[in-house]
PDB file of C-alpha atoms in Angstrom:
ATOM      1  CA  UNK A1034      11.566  29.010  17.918  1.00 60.00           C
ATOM      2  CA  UNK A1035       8.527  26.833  17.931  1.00 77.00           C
ATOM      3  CA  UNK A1036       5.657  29.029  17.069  1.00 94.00           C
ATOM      4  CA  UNK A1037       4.631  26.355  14.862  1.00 97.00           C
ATOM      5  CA  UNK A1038       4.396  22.408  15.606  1.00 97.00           C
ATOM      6  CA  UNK A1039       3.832  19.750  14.127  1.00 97.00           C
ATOM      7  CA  UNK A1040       4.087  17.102  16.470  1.00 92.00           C
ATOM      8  CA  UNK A1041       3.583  13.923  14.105  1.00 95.00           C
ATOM      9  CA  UNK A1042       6.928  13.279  12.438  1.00 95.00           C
ATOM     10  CA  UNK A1043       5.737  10.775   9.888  1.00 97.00           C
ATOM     11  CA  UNK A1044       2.436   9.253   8.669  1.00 97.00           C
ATOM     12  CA  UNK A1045       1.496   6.154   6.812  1.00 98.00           C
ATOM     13  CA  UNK A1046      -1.570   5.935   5.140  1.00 98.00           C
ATOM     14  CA  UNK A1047      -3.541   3.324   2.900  1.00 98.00           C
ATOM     15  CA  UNK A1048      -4.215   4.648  -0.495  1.00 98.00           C
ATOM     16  CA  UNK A1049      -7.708   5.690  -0.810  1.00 98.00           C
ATOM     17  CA  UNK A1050      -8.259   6.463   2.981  1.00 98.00           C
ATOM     18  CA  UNK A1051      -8.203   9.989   4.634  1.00 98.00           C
ATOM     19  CA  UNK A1052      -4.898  11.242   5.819  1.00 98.00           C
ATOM     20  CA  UNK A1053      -4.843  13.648   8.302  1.00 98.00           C
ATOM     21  CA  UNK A1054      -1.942  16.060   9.405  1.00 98.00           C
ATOM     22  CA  UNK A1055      -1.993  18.172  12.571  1.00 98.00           C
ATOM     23  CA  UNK A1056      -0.346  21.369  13.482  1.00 98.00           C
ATOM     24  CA  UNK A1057      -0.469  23.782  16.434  1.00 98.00           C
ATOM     25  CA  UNK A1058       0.676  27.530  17.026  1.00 97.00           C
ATOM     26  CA  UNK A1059       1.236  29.405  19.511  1.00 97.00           C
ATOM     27  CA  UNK A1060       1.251  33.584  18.493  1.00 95.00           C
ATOM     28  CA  UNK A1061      -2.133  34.319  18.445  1.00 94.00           C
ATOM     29  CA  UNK A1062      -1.431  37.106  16.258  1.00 94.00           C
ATOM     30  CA  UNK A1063      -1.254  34.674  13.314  1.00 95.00           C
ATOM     31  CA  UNK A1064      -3.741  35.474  10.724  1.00 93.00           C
ATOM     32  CA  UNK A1065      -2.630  32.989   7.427  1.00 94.00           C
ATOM     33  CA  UNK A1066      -2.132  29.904   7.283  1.00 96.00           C
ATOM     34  CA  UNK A1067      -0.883  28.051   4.828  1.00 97.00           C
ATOM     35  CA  UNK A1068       0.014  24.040   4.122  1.00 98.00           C
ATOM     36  CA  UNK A1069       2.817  23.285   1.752  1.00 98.00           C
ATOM     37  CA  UNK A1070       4.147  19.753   0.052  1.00 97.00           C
ATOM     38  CA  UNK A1071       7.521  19.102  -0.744  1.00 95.00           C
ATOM     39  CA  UNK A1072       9.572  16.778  -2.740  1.00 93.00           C
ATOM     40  CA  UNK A1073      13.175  15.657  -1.803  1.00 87.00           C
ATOM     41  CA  UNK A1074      15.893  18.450  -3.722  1.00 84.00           C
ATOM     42  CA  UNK A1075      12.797  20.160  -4.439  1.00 90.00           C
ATOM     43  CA  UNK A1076      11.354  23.760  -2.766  1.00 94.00           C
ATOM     44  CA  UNK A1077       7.915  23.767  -1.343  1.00 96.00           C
ATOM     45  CA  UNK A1078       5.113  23.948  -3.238  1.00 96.00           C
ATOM     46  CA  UNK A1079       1.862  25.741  -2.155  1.00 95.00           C
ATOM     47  CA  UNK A1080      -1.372  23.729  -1.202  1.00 97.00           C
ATOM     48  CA  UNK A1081      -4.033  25.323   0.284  1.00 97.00           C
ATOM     49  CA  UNK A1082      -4.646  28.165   2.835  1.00 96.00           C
ATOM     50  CA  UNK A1083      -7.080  29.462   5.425  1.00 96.00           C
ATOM     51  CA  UNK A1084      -7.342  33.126   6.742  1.00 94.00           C
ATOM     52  CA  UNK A1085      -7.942  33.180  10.363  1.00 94.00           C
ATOM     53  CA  UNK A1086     -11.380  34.773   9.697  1.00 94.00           C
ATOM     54  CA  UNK A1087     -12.363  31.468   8.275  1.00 95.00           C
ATOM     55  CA  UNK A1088     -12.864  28.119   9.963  1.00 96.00           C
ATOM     56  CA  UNK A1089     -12.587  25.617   6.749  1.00 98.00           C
ATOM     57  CA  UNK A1090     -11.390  25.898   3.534  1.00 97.00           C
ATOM     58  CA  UNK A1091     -11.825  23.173   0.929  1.00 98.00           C
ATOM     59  CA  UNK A1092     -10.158  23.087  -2.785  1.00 97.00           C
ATOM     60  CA  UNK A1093     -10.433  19.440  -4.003  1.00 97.00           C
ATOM     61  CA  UNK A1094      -9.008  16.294  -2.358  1.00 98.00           C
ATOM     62  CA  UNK A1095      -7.613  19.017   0.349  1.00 98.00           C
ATOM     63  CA  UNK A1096      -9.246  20.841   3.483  1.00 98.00           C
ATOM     64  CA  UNK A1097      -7.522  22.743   6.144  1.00 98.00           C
ATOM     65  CA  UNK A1098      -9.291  23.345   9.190  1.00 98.00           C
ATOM     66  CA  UNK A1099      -8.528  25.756  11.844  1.00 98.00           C
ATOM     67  CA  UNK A1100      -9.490  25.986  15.508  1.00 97.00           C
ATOM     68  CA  UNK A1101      -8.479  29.233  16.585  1.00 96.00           C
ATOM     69  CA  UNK A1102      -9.573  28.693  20.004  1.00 96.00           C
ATOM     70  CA  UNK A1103      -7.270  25.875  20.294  1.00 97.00           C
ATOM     71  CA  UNK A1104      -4.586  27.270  17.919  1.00 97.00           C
ATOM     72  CA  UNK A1105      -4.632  23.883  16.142  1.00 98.00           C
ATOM     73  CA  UNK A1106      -5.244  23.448  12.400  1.00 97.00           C
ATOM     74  CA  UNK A1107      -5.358  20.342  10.183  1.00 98.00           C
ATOM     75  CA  UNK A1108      -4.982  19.248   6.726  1.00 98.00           C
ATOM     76  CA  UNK A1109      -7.311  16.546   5.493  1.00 98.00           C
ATOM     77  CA  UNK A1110      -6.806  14.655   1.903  1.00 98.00           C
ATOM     78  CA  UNK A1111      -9.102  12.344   1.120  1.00 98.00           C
ATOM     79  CA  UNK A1112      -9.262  10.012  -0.638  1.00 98.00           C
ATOM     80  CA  UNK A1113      -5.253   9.797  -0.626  1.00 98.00           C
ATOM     81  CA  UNK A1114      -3.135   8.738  -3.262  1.00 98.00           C
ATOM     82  CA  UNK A1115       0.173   7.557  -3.488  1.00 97.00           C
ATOM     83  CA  UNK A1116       1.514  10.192  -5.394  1.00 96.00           C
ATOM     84  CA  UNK A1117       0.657  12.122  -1.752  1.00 97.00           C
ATOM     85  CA  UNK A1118       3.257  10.881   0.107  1.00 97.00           C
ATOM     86  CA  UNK A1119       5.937  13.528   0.425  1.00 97.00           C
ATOM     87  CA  UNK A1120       6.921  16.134   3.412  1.00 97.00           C
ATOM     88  CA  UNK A1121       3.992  18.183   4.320  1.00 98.00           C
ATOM     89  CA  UNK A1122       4.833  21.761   5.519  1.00 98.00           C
ATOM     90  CA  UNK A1123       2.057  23.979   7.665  1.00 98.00           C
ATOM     91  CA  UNK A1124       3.328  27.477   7.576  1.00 97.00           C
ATOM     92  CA  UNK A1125       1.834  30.597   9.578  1.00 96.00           C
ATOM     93  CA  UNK A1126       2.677  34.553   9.127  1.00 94.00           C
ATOM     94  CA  UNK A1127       1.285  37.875  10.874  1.00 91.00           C
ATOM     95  CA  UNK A1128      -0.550  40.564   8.899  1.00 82.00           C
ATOM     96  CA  UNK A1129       1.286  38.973   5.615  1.00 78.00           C
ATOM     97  CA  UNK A1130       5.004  38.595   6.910  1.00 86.00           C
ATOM     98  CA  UNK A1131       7.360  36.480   6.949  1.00 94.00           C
ATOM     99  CA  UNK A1132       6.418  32.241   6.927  1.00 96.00           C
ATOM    100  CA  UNK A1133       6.994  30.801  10.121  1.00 97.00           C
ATOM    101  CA  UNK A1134       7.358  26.945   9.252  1.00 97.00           C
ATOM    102  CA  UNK A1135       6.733  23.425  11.324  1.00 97.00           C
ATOM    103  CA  UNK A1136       9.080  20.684  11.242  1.00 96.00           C
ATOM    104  CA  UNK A1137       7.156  19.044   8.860  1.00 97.00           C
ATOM    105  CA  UNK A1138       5.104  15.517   8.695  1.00 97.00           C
ATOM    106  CA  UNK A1139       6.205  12.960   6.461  1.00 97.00           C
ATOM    107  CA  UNK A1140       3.466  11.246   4.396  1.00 98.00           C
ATOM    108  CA  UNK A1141       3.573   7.663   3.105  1.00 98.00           C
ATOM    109  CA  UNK A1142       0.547   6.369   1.026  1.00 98.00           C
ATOM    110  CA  UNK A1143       0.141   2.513   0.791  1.00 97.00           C
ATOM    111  CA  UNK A1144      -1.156   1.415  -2.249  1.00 92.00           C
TER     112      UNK A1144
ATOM    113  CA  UNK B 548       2.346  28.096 -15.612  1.00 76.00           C
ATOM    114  CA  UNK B 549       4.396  30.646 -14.096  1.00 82.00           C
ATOM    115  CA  UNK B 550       7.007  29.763 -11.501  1.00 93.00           C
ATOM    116  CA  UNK B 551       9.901  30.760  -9.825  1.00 96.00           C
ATOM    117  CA  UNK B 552      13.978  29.678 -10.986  1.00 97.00           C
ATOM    118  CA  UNK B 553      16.255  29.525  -9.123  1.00 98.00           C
ATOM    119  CA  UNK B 554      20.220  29.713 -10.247  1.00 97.00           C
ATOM    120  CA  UNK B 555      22.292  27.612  -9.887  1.00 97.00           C
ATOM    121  CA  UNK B 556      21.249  24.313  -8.331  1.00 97.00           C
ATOM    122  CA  UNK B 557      24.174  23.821  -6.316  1.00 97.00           C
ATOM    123  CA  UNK B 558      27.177  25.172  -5.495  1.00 97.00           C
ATOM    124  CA  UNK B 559      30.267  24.690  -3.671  1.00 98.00           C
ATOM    125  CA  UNK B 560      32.285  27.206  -2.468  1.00 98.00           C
ATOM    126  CA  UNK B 561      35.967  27.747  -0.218  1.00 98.00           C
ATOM    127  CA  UNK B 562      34.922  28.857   3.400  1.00 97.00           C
ATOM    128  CA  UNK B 563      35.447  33.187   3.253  1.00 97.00           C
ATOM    129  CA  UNK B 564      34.601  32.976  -0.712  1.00 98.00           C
ATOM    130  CA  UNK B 565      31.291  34.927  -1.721  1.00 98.00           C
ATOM    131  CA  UNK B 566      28.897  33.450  -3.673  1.00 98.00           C
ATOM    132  CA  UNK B 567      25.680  35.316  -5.146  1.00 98.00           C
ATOM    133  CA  UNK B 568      22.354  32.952  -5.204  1.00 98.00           C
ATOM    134  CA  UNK B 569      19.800  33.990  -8.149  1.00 97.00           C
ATOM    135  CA  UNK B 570      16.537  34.149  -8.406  1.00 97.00           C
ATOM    136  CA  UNK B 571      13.892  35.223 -11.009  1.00 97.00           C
ATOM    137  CA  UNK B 572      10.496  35.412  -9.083  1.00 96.00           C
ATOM    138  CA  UNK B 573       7.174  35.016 -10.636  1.00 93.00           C
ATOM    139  CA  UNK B 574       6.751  38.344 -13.400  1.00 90.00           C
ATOM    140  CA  UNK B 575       3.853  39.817 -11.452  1.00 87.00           C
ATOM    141  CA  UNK B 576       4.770  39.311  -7.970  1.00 91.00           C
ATOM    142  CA  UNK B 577       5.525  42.294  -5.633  1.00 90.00           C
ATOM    143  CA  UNK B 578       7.150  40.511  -2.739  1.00 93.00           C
ATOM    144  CA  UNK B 579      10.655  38.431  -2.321  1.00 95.00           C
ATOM    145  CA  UNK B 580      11.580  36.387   0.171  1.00 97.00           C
ATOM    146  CA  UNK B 581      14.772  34.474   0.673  1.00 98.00           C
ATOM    147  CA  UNK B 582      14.341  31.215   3.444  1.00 98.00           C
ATOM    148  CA  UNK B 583      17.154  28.573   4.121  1.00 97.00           C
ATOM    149  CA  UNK B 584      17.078  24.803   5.080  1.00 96.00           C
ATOM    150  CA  UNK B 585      20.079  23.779   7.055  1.00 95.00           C
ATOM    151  CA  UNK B 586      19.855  19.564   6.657  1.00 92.00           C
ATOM    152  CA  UNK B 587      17.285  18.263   8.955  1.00 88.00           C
ATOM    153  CA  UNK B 588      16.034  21.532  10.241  1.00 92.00           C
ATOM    154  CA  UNK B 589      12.846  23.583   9.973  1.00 93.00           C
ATOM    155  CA  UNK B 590      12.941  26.175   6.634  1.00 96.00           C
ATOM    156  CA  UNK B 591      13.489  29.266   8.180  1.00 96.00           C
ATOM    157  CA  UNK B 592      13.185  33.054   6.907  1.00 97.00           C
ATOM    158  CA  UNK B 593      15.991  35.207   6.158  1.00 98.00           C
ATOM    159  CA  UNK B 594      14.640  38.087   4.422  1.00 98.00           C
ATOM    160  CA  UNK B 595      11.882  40.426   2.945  1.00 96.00           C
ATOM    161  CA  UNK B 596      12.212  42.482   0.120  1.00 95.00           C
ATOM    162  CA  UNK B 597       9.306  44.896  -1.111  1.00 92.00           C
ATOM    163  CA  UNK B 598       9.564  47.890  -3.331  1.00 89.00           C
ATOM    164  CA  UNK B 599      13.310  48.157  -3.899  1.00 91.00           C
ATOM    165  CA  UNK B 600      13.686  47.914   0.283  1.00 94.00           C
ATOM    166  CA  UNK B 601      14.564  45.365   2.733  1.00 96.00           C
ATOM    167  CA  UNK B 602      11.065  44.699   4.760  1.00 94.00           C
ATOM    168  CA  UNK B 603      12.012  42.242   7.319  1.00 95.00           C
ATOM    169  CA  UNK B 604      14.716  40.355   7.892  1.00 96.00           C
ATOM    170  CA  UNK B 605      15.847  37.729  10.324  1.00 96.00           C
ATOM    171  CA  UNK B 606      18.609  37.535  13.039  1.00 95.00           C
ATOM    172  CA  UNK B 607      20.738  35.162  11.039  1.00 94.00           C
ATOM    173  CA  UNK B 608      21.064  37.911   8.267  1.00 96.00           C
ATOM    174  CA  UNK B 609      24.086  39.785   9.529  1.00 93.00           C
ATOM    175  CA  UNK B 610      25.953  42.290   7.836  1.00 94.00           C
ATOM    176  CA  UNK B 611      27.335  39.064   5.691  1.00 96.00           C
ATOM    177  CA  UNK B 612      24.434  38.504   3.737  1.00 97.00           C
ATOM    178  CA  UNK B 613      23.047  41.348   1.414  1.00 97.00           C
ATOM    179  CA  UNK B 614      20.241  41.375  -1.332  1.00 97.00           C
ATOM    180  CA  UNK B 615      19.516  42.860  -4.700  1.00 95.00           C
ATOM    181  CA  UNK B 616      17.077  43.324  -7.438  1.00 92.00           C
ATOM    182  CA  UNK B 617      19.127  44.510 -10.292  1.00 86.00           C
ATOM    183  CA  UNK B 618      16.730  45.058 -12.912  1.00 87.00           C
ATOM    184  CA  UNK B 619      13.246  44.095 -13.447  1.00 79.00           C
ATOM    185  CA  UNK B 620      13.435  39.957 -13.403  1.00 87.00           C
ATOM    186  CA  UNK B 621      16.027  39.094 -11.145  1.00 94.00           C
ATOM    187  CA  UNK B 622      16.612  38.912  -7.214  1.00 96.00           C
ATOM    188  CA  UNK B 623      19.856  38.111  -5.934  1.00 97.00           C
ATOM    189  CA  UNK B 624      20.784  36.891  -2.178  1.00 98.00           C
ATOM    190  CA  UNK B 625      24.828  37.502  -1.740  1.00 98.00           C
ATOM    191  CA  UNK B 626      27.335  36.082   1.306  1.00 98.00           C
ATOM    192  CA  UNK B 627      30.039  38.113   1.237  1.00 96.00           C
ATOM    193  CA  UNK B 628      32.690  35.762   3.365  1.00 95.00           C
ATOM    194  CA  UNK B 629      30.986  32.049   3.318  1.00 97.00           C
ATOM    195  CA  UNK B 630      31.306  30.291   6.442  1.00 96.00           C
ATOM    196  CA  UNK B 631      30.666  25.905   6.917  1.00 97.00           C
ATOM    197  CA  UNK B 632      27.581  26.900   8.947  1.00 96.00           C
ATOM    198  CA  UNK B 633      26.093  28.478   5.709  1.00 97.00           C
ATOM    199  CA  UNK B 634      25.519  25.031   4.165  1.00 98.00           C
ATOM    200  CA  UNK B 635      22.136  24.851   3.595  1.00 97.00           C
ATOM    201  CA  UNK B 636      18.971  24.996   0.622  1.00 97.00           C
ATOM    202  CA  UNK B 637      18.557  28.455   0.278  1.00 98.00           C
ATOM    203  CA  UNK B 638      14.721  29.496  -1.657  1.00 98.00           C
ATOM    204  CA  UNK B 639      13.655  31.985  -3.162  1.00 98.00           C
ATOM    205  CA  UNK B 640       9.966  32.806  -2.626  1.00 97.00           C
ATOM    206  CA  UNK B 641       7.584  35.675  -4.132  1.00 95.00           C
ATOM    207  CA  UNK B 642       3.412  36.706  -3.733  1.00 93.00           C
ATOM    208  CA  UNK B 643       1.332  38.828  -6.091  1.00 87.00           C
ATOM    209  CA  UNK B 644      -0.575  41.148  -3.575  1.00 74.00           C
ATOM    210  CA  UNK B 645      -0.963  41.903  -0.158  1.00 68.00           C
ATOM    211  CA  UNK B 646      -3.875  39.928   1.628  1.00 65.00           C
ATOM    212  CA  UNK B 647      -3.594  36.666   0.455  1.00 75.00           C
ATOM    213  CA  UNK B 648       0.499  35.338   2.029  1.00 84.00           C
ATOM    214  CA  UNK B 649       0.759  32.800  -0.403  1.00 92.00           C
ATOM    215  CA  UNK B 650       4.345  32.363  -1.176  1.00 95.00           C
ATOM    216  CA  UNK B 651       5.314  30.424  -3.908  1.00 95.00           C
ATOM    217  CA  UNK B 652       8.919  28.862  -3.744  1.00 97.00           C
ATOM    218  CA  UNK B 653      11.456  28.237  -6.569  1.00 97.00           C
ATOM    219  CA  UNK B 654      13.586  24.707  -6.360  1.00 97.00           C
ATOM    220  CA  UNK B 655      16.175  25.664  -4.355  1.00 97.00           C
ATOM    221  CA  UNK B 656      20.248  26.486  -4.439  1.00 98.00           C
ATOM    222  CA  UNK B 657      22.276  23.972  -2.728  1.00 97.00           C
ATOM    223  CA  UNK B 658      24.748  25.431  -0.869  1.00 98.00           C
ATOM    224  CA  UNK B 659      27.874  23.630   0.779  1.00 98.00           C
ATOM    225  CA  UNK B 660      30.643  25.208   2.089  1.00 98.00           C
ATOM    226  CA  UNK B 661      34.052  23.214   2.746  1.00 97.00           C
TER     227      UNK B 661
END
């Protein structure tokens, strides 16, 4: 099943840049999206999200963007921190389903 | 701030033991989901539970796996005959209200099967 991608398997970032993490999808009939962090032994924890009738949404150091047109979204934190780094989870689901989840990106911010 | 538990943090179990996995979502919350993470795979969905019913569930929830919401606070994910293949982080996840799919996901049962 890879209705969701994320192609990147790791990132390293310095501390106070932007770090960027991609994901693509493939069902069109996705309509949430969602980006979630997670700790080792720990579940994920909730982000941000974007409805598919927006194009940005923005809630502090975090923005997703989504480009419907190219099924492709992205998570931008800036300025990054190093308490950032951990496994970064984009997650998609249909009319408010089930989560369909990426493989992850790994985050690692320099300091 | 409110958050979901998750009972217990690991457990280890005989291969054809059951084991029940509890959870008490998030007091408000109207949806329960129960999603597994087999080492160094994706987190993938198991089930959907909404107003005392099974919504959704996946193919890997056979007639092994059942859930339950006994009373008002808790949600319980059983496996009736454990098999090695079940070893995996099993959440718990729950949402308020229907437009918004934000799931929020309790710590996590460790699960290992010998």
């Amino acid at each position: 099943d890879q209705q969701v991608k994320q192609n990147s398997p790791s990132l390293s970032v310095q501390e106070g840049r932007i770090s960027i993490l991609n994901c693509d999808y493939t069902n069109s009939m996705f309509d949430y999206f969602l980006w979630y962090k997670k700790y080792p032994a720990e579940g994920p924890t909730f982000l941000i999200s974007i409805s598919s009738i927006k194009d940005k949404n923005e809630d502090g150091r975090f923005t997703v963007f989504l480009n419907k047109s190219a099924k492709h979204l992205s998570l931008h934190i800036v300025p990054s921190q190093p308490g950032d780094s951990a496994v970064y989870f984009c997650a998609a689901s249909e009319y408010g389903n089930k989560l369909v989840f990426g493989a992850g990106t790994i985050l690692r911010v320099k300091s | 701030e409110p958050e979901v538990t998750q009972t217990p943090s690991h457990q280890v179990t005989q291969m054809g033991q059951e084991v029940i996995l509890r959870c008490v979502p998030i007091s408000n919350h109207l949806y329960f989901y129960w999603y597994r993470q087999i080492l160094g795979q994706k987190v993938e969905f198991l089930v959907s539970f909404y107003n005392n019913e099974i919504s959704e569930k996946s193919e890997i929830f056979d007639d092994q796996f059942s859930v339950e919401r006994p009373d008002g606070s808790n949600f319980t994910l059983k496996i009736r005959s454990t098999k090695l293949e079940d070893s995996a982080m099993y959440f718990c996840a729950s949402r308020r209200e229907t437009g918004k799919n934000e799931q929020f996901f309790g710590p996590g049962t460790r699960l290992t099967v010998l």
